[in-house]
Tab-separated table of C-alpha atoms in Angstrom:
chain	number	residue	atom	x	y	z
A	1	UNK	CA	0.000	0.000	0.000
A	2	UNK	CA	1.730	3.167	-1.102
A	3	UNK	CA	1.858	6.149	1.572
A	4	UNK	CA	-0.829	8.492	0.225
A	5	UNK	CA	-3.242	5.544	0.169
A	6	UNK	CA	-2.667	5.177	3.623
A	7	UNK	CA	-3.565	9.267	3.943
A	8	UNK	CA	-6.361	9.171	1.975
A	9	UNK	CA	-8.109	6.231	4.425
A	10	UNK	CA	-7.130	7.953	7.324
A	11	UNK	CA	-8.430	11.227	6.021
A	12	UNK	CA	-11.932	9.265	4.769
A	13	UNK	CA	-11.955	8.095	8.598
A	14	UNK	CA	-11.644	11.649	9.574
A	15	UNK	CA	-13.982	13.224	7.193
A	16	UNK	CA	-16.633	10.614	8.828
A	17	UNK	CA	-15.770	10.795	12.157
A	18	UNK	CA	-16.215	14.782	11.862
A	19	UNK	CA	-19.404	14.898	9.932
A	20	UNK	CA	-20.668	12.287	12.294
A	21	UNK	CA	-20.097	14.781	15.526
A	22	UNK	CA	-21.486	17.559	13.589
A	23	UNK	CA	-24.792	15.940	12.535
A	24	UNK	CA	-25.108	14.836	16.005
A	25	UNK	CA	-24.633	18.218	17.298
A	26	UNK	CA	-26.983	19.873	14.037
A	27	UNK	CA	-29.683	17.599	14.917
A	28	UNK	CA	-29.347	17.940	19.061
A	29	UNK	CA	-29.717	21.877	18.191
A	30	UNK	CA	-32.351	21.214	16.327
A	31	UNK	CA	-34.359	19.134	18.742
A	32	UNK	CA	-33.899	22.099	21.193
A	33	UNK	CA	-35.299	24.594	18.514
A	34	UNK	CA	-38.399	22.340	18.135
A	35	UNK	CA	-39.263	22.067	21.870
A	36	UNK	CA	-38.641	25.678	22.642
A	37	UNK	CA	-40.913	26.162	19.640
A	38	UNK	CA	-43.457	24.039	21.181
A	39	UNK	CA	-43.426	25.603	24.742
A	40	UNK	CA	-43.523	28.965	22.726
A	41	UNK	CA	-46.824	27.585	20.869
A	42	UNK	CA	-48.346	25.725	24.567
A	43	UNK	CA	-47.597	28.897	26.118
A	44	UNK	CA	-49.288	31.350	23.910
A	45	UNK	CA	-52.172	29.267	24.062
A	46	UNK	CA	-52.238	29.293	27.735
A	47	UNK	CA	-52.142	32.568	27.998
A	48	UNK	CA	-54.775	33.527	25.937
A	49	UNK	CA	-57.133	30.494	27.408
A	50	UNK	CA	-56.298	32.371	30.847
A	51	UNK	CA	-57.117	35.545	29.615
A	52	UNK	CA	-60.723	35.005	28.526
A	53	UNK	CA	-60.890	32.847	31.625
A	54	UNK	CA	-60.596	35.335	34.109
A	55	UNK	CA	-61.913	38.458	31.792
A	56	UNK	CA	-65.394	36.063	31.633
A	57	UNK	CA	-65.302	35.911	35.522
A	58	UNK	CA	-64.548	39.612	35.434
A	59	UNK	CA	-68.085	40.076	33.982
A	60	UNK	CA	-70.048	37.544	35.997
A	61	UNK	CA	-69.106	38.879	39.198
Protein backbone atom coordinates (compact mmCIF):
# COMPACT_ATOMS: atom_id res chain seq x y z
CA UNK A 1 0.00 0.00 0.00
CA UNK A 2 1.73 3.17 -1.10
CA UNK A 3 1.86 6.15 1.57
CA UNK A 4 -0.83 8.49 0.23
CA UNK A 5 -3.24 5.54 0.17
CA UNK A 6 -2.67 5.18 3.62
CA UNK A 7 -3.56 9.27 3.94
CA UNK A 8 -6.36 9.17 1.97
CA UNK A 9 -8.11 6.23 4.43
CA UNK A 10 -7.13 7.95 7.32
CA UNK A 11 -8.43 11.23 6.02
CA UNK A 12 -11.93 9.27 4.77
CA UNK A 13 -11.95 8.10 8.60
CA UNK A 14 -11.64 11.65 9.57
CA UNK A 15 -13.98 13.22 7.19
CA UNK A 16 -16.63 10.61 8.83
CA UNK A 17 -15.77 10.79 12.16
CA UNK A 18 -16.21 14.78 11.86
CA UNK A 19 -19.40 14.90 9.93
CA UNK A 20 -20.67 12.29 12.29
CA UNK A 21 -20.10 14.78 15.53
CA UNK A 22 -21.49 17.56 13.59
CA UNK A 23 -24.79 15.94 12.54
CA UNK A 24 -25.11 14.84 16.01
CA UNK A 25 -24.63 18.22 17.30
CA UNK A 26 -26.98 19.87 14.04
CA UNK A 27 -29.68 17.60 14.92
CA UNK A 28 -29.35 17.94 19.06
CA UNK A 29 -29.72 21.88 18.19
CA UNK A 30 -32.35 21.21 16.33
CA UNK A 31 -34.36 19.13 18.74
CA UNK A 32 -33.90 22.10 21.19
CA UNK A 33 -35.30 24.59 18.51
CA UNK A 34 -38.40 22.34 18.14
CA UNK A 35 -39.26 22.07 21.87
CA UNK A 36 -38.64 25.68 22.64
CA UNK A 37 -40.91 26.16 19.64
CA UNK A 38 -43.46 24.04 21.18
CA UNK A 39 -43.43 25.60 24.74
CA UNK A 40 -43.52 28.96 22.73
CA UNK A 41 -46.82 27.58 20.87
CA UNK A 42 -48.35 25.73 24.57
CA UNK A 43 -47.60 28.90 26.12
CA UNK A 44 -49.29 31.35 23.91
CA UNK A 45 -52.17 29.27 24.06
CA UNK A 46 -52.24 29.29 27.74
CA UNK A 47 -52.14 32.57 28.00
CA UNK A 48 -54.78 33.53 25.94
CA UNK A 49 -57.13 30.49 27.41
CA UNK A 50 -56.30 32.37 30.85
CA UNK A 51 -57.12 35.55 29.62
CA UNK A 52 -60.72 35.01 28.53
CA UNK A 53 -60.89 32.85 31.63
CA UNK A 54 -60.60 35.33 34.11
CA UNK A 55 -61.91 38.46 31.79
CA UNK A 56 -65.39 36.06 31.63
CA UNK A 57 -65.30 35.91 35.52
CA UNK A 58 -64.55 39.61 35.43
CA UNK A 59 -68.09 40.08 33.98
CA UNK A 60 -70.05 37.54 36.00
CA UNK A 61 -69.11 38.88 39.20
Amino acid sequence: MKNSSIWTVLGVIAAVMIAWFVIEALFRLMFWVAKLGAVAVVAVIVFFALRALFKRSDRTS
